[in-house]
Coordinates of N, CA and C and ligand atoms in Angstrom, one line a residue:
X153 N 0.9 -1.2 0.0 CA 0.0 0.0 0.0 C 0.9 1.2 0.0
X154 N 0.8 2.4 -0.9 CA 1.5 3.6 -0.5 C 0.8 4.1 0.6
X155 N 2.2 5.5 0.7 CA 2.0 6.0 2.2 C 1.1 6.3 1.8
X156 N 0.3 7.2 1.2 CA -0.6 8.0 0.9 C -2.0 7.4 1.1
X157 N -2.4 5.7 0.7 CA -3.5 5.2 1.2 C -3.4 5.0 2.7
X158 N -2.2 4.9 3.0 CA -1.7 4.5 4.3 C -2.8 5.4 5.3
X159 N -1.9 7.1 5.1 CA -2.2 7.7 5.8 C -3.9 8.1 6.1
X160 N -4.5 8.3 4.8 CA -6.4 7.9 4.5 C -6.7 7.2 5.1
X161 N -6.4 5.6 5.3 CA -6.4 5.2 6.1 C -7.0 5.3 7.6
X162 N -5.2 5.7 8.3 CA -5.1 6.3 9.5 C -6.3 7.6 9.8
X163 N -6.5 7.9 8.9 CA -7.7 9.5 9.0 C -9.3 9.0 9.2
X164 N -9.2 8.1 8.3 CA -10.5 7.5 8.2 C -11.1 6.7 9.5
X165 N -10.4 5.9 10.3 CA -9.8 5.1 11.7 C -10.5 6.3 12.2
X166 N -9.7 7.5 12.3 CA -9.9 8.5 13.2 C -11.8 8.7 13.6
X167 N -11.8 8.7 12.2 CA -13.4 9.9 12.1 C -14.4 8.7 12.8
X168 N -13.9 7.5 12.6 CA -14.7 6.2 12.6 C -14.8 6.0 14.2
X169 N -13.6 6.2 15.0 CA -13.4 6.5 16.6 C -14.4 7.7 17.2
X170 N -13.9 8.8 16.4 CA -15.2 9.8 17.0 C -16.2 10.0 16.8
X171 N -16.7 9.6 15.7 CA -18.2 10.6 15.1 C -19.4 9.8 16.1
X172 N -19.2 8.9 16.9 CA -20.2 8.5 17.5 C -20.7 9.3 19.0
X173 N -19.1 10.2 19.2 CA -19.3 11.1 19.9 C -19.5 12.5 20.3
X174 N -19.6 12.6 18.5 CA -19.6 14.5 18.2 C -21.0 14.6 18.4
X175 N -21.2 16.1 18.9 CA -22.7 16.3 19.0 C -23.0 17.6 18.6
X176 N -23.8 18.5 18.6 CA -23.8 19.8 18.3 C -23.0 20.6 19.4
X177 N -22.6 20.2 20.3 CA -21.9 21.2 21.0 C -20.0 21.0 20.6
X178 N -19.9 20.0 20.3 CA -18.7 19.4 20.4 C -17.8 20.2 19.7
X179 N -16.3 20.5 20.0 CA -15.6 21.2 19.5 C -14.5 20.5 19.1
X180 N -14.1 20.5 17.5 CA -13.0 19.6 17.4 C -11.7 20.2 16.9
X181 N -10.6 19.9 17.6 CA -9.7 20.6 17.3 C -8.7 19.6 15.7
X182 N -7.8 20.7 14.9 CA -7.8 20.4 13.7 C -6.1 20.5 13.5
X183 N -5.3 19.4 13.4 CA -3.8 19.8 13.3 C -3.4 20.5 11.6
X184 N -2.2 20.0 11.5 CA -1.6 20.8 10.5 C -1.0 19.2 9.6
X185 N -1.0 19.1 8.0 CA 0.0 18.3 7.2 C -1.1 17.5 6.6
X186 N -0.6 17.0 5.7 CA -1.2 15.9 4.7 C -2.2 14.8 5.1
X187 N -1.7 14.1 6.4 CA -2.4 13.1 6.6 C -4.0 13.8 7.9
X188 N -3.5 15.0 8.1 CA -4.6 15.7 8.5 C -6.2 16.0 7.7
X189 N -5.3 17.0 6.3 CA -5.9 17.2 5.3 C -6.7 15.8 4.8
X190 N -6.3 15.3 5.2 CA -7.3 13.5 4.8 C -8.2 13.3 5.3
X191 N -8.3 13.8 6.7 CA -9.1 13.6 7.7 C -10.1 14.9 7.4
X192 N -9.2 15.9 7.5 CA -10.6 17.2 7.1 C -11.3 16.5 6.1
X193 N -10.7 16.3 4.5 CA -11.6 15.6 3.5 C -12.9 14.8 4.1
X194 N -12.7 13.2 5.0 CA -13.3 12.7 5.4 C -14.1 13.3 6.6
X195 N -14.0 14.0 6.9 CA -14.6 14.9 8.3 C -16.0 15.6 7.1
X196 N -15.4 16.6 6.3 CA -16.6 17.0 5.8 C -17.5 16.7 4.8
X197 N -17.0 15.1 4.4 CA -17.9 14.8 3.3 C -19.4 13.5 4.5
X198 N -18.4 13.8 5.5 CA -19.6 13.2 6.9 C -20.9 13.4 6.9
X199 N -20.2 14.6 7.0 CA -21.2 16.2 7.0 C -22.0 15.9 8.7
X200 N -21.3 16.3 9.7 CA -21.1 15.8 11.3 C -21.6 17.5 11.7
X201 N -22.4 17.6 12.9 CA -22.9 18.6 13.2 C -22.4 18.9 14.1
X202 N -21.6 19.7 14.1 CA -20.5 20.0 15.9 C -20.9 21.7 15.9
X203 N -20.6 22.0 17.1 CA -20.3 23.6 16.8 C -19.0 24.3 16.7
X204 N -18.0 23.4 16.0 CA -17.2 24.0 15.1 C -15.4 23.3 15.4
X205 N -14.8 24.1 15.1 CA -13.5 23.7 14.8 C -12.5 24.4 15.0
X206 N -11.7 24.2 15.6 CA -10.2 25.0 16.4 C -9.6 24.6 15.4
X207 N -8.6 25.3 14.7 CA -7.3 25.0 13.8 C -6.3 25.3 14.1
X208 N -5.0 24.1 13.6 CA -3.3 24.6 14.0 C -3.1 25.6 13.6
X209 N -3.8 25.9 12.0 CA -3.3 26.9 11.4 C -4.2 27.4 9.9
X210 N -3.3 28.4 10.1 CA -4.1 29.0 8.6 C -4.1 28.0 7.3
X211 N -3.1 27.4 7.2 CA -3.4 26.2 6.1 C -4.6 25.4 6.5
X212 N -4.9 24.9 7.5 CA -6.2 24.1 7.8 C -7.5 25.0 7.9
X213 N -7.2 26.3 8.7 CA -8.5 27.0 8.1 C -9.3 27.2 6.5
X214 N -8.2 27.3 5.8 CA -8.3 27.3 4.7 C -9.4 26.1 3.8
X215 N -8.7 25.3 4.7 CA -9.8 23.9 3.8 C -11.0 24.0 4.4
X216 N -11.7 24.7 5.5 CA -13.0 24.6 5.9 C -13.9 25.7 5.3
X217 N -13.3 27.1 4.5 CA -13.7 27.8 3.6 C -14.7 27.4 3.0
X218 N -15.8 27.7 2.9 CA -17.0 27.6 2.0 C -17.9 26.0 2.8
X219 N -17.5 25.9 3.9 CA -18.0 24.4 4.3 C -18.7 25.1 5.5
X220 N -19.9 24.2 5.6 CA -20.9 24.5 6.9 C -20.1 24.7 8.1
X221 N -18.8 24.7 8.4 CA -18.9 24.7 9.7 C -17.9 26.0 10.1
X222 N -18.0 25.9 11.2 CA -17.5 27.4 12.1 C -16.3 27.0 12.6
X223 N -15.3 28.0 11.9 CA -13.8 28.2 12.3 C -13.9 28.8 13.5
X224 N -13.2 28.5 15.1 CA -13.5 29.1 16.2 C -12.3 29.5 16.5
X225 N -12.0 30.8 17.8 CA -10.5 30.7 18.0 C -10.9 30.0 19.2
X226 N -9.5 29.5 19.4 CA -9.3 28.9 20.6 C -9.9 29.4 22.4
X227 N -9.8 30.6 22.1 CA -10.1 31.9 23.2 C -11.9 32.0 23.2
X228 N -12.5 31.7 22.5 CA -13.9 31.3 21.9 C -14.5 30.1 22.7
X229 N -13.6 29.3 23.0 CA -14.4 27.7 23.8 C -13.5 27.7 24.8
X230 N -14.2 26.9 25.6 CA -13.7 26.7 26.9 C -12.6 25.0 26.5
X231 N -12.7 24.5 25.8 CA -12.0 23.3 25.5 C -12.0 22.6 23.9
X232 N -10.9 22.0 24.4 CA -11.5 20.9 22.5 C -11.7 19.8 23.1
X233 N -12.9 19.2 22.8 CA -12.8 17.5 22.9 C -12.4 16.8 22.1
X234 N -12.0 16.8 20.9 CA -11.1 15.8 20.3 C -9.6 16.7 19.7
X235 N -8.9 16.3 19.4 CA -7.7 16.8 18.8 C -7.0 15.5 17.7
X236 N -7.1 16.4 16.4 CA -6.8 15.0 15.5 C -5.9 15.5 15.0
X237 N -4.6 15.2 14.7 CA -3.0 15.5 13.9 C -2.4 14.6 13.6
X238 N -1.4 14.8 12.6 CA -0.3 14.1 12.3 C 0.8 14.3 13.4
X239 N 1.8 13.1 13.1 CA 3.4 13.7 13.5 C 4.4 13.1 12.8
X240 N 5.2 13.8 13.0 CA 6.9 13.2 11.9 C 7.6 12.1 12.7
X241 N 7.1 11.6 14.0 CA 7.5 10.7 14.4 C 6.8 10.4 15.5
X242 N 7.0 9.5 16.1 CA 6.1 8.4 17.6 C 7.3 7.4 18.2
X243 N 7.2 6.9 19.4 CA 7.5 6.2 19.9 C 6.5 5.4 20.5
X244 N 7.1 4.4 21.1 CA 5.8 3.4 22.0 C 5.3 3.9 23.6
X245 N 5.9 5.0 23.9 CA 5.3 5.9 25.1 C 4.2 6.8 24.4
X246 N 4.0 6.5 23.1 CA 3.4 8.2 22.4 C 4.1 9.2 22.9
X247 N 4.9 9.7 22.5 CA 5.6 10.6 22.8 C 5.8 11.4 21.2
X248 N 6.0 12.6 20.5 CA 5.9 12.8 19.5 C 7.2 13.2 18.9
X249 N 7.2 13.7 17.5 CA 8.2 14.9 17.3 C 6.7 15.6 16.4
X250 N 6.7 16.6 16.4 CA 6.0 17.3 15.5 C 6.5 18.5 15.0
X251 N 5.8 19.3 13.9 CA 6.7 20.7 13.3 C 7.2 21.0 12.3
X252 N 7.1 19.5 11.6 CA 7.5 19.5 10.0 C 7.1 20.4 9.3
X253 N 5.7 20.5 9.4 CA 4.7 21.7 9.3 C 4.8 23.0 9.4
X254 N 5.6 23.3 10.3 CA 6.0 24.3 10.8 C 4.8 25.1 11.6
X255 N 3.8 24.0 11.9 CA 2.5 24.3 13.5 C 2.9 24.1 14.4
X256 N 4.2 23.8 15.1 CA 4.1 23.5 16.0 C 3.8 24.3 17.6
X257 N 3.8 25.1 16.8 CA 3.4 26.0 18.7 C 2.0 25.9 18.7
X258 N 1.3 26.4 17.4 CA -0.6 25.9 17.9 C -1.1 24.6 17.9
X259 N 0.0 23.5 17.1 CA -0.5 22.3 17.7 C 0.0 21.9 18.8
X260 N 1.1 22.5 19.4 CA 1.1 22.0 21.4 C 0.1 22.6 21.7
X261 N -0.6 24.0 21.6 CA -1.5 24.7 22.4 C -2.9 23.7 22.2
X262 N -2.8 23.2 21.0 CA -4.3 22.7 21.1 C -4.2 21.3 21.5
X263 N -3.3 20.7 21.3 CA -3.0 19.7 22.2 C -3.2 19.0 23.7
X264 N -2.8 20.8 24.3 CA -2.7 21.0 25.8 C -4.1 21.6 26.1
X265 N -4.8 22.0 25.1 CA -6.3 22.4 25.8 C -7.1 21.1 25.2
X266 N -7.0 19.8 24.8 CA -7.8 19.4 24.2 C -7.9 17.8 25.2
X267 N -8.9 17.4 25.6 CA -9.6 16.2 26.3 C -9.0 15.3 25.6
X268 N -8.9 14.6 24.5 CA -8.4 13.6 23.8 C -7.6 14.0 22.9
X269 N -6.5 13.8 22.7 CA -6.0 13.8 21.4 C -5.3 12.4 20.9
X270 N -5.6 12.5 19.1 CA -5.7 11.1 18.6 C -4.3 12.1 17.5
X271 N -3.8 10.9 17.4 CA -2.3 11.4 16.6 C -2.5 10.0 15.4
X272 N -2.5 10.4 14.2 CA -3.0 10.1 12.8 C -1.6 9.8 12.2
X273 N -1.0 8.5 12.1 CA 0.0 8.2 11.4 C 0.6 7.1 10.2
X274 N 0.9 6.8 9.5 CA 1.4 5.5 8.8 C 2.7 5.1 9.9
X275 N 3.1 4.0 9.0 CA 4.1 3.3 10.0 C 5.3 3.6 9.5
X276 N 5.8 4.8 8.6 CA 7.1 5.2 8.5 C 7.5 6.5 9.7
X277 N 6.3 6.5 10.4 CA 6.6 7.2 11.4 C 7.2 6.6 12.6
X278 N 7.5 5.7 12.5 CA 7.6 4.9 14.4 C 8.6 4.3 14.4
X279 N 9.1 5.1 15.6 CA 10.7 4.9 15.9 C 11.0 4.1 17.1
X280 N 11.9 4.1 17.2 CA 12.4 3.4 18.7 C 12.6 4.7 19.5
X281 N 13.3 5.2 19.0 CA 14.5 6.5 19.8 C 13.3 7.4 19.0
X282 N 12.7 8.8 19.5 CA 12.9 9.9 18.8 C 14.0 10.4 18.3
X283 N 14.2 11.3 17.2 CA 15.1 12.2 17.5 C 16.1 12.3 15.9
X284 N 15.4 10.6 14.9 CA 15.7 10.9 13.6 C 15.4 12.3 13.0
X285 N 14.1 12.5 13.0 CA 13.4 13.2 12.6 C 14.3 14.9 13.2
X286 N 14.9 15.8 12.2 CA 15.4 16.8 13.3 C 14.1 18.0 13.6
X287 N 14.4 18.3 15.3 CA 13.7 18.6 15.9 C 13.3 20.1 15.6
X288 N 11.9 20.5 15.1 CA 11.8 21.6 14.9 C 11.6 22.7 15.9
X289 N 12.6 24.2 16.5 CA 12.4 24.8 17.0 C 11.6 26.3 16.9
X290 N 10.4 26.8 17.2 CA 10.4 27.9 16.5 C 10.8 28.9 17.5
X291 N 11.6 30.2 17.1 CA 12.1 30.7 17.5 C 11.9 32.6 17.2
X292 N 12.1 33.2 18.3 CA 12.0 34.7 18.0 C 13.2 35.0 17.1
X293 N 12.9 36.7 15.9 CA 13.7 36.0 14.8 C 15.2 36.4 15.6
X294 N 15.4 37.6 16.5 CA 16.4 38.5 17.1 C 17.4 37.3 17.8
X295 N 16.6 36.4 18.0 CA 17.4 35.3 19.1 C 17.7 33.6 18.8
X296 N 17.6 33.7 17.4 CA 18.3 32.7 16.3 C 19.2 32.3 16.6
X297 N 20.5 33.0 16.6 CA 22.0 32.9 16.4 C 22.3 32.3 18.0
X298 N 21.8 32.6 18.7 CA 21.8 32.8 20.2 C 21.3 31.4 20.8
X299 N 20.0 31.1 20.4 CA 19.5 29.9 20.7 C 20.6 29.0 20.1
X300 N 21.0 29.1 18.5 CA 21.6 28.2 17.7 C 22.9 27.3 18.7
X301 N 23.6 28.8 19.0 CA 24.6 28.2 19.7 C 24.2 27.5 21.1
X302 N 23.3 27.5 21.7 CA 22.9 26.5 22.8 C 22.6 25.4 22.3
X303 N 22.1 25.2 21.3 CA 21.6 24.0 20.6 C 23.6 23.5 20.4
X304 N 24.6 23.7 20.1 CA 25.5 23.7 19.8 C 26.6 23.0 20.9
X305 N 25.7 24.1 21.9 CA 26.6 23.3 23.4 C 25.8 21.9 23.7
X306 N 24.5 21.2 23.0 CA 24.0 20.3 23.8 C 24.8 19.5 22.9
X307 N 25.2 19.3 22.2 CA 26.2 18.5 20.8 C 25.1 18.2 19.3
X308 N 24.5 19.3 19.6 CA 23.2 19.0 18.3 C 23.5 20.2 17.4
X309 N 23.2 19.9 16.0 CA 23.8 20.5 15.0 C 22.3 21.6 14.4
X310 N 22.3 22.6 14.9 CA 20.8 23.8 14.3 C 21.5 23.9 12.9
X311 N 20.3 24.1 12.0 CA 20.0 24.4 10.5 C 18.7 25.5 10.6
X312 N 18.9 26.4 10.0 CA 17.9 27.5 10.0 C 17.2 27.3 8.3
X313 N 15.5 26.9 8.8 CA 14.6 26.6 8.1 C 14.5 27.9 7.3
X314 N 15.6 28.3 6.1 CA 15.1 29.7 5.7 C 13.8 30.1 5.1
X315 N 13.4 28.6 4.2 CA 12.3 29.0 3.9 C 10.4 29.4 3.9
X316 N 10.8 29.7 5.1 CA 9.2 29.3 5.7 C 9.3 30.8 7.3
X317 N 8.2 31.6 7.3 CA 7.8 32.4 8.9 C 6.6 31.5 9.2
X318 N 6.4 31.5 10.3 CA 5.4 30.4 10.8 C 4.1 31.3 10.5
X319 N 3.1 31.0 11.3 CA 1.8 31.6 11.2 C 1.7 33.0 12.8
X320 N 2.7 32.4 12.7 CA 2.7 33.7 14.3 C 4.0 35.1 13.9
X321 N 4.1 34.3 12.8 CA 5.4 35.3 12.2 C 7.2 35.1 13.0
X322 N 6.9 33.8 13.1 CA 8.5 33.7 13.7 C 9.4 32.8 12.7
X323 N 10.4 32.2 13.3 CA 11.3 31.4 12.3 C 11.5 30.0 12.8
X324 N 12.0 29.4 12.0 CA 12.2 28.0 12.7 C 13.7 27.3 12.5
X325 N 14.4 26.5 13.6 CA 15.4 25.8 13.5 C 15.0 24.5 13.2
X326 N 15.5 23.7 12.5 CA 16.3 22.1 13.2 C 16.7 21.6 13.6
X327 N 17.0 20.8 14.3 CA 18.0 20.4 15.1 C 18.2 19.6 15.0
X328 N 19.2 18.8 14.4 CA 19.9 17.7 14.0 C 20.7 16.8 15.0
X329 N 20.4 15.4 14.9 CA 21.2 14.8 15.9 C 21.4 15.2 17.5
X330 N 20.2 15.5 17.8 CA 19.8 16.1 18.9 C 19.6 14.4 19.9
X331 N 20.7 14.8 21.5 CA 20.0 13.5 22.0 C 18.7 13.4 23.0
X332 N 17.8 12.4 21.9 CA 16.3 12.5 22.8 C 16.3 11.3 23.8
X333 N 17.4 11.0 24.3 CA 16.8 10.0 25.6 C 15.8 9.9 26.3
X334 N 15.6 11.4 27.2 CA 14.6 11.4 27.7 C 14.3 12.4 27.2
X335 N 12.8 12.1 26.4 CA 12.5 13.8 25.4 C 11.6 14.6 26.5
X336 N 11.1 14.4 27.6 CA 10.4 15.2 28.5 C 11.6 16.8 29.2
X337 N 12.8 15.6 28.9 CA 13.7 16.4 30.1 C 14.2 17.7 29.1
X338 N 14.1 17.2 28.0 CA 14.5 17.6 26.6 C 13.8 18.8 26.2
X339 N 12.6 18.5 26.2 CA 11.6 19.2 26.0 C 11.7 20.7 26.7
X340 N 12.0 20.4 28.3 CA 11.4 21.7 29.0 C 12.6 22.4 28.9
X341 N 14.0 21.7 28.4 CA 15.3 22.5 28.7 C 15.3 23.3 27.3
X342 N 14.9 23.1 26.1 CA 14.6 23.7 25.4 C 14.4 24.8 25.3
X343 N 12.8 24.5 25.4 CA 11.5 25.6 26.1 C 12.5 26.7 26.7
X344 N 13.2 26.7 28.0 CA 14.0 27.4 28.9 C 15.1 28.4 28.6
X345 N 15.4 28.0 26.5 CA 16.0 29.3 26.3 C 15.5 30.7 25.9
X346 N 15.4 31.5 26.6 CA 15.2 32.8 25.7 C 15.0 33.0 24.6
X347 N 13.8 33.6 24.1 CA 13.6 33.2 22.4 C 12.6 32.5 21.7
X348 N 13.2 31.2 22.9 CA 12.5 29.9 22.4 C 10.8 30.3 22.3
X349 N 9.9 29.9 21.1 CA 8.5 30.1 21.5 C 8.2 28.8 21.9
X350 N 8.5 27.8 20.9 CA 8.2 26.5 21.7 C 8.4 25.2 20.6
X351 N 9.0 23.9 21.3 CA 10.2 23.0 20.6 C 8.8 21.8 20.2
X352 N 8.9 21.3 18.9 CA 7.9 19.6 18.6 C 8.3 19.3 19.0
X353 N 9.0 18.7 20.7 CA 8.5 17.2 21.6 C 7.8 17.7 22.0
X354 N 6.7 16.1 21.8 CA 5.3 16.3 22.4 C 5.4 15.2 23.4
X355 N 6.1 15.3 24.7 CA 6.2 14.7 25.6 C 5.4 14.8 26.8
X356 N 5.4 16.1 27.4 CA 4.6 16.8 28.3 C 2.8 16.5 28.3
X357 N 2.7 16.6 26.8 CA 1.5 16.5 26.7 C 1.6 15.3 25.3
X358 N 1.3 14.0 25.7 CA 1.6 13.3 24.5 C 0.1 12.7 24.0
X359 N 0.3 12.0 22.6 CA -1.2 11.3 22.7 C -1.8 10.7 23.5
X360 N -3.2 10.8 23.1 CA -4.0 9.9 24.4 C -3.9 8.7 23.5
X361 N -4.3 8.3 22.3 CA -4.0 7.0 21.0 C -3.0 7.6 19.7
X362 N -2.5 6.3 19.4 CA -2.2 6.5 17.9 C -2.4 5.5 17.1
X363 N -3.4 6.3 16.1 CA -3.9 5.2 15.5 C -3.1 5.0 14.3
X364 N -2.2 4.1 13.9 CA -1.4 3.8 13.1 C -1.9 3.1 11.6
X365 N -1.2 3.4 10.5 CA -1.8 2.5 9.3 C -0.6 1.8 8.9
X366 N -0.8 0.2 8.9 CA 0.2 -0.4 8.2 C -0.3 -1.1 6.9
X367 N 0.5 -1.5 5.9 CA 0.5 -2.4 4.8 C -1.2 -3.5 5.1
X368 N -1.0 -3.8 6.7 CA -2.1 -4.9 6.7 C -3.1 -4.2 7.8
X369 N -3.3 -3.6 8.2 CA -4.4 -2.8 8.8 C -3.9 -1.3 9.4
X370 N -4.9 -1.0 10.6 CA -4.8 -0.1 11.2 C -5.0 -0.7 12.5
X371 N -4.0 0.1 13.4 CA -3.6 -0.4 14.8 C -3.7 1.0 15.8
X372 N -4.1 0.5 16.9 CA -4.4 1.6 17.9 C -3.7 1.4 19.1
X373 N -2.8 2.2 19.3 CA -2.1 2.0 20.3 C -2.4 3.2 21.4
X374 N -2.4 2.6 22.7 CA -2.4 3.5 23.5 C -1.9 2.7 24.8
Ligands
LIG565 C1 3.0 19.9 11.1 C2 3.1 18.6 11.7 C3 2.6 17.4 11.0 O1 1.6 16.8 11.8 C4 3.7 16.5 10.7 O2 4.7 17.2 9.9 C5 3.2 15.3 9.8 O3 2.8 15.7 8.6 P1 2.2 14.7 7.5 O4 0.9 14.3 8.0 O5 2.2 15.6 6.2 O6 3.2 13.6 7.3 O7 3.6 18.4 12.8 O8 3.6 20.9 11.9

């Protein structure tokens, strides 16, 4: 199977988990990437009556354009009860890397306000170690150079994502060969430089499932 049925798949799993629990009040939150975009597809051809939708970002708002339902800000609801995303990697803790995308600060945020979250993957995402995947930082632009070299002293190699300002208007690193042993511990020492707005491990706040698609089914791990 290619990734790409793969990940439909994985989306489809998803909608198939919740829709027995959306109701008109329900608020669903909406991540950022491809295998997302699968799920919005399948989300609105449902045609599911919620009162509306939290997005990572402006690329996902975008696909709800012209569709019955109501783009909300976060500041708007008191919660999300579902939270559906991709990630560029998993472990067997659920633990994430996310930010390929370059969402990663509104999908921690909706992450950390959301009741469930279901993380939507194929199985070229699942690692032993985090930490293949290099770790996206996004960062204030004045404090680049600055953070870089911290990243520098941990023995991990920053690359400045030139092509891309995020949706909050900031910039983003990589981080290469970064060691994720423990990505929790990782995570907050990060966070802790100056600058930093906020690093893809999704440790602190990790999936509640991940519903995985392989060659021979779909697997839910939690
Ligand atoms: C965006 C993300 C995405 O969830 C991640 O990059 C996975 O994307 P895709 O579903 O296209 O493989 O974190 O910031």
């Amino acid at each position: 199977m290619n990734q790409n049925k793969k990940k439909e798949s994985a989306a489809k799993k998803a909608l198939e988990l919740i829709k027995t629990y959306l109701h008109k009040e329900s608020v669903l939150g909406i991540g950022t990437g491809s295998t997302t975009n699968l799920f919005i597809k399948s989300f609105l051809e449902a045609e599911i009556e919620i009162k509306g939708v939290v997005c990572s970002s402006l690329a996902s708002e975008n696909l709800f354009k012209g569709s019955s339902h109501h783009v909300l800000s976060l500041n708007d609801v008191y919660g999300i009860d579902f939270y559906i995303d991709g990630a560029d990697e998993f472990n067997e803790r659920l633990e994430l890397i996310k930010g390929g995308g370059a969402a990663l600060t509104r999908e921690k945020i909706l992450a950390h306000s959301s009741n469930k979250f279901f993380c939507i993957v194929d199985d070229s995402k699942k690692v032993d170690k985090l930490g293949k995947f290099p770790l996206p930082i996004e960062v204030i632009e004045i404090a680049r150079s600055a953070i870089s070299r911290e990243v520098l002293k941990m023995g991990a190699k920053p690359v400045f994502r030139q092509s891309i300002t995020t949706d909050n208007g900031n910039q983003i690193i990589d981080v290469h060969n970064l060691n994720l042993d423990v990505p929790y511990d990782i995570e907050e020492k990060i966070n802790n430089i100056p600058g930093v707005v906020e690093n893809g491990i999704f440790a602190k706040r990790k999936a509640d499932k991940i519903i995985l698609s392989t060659d021979k089914d779909v697997q839910i791990i939690e």
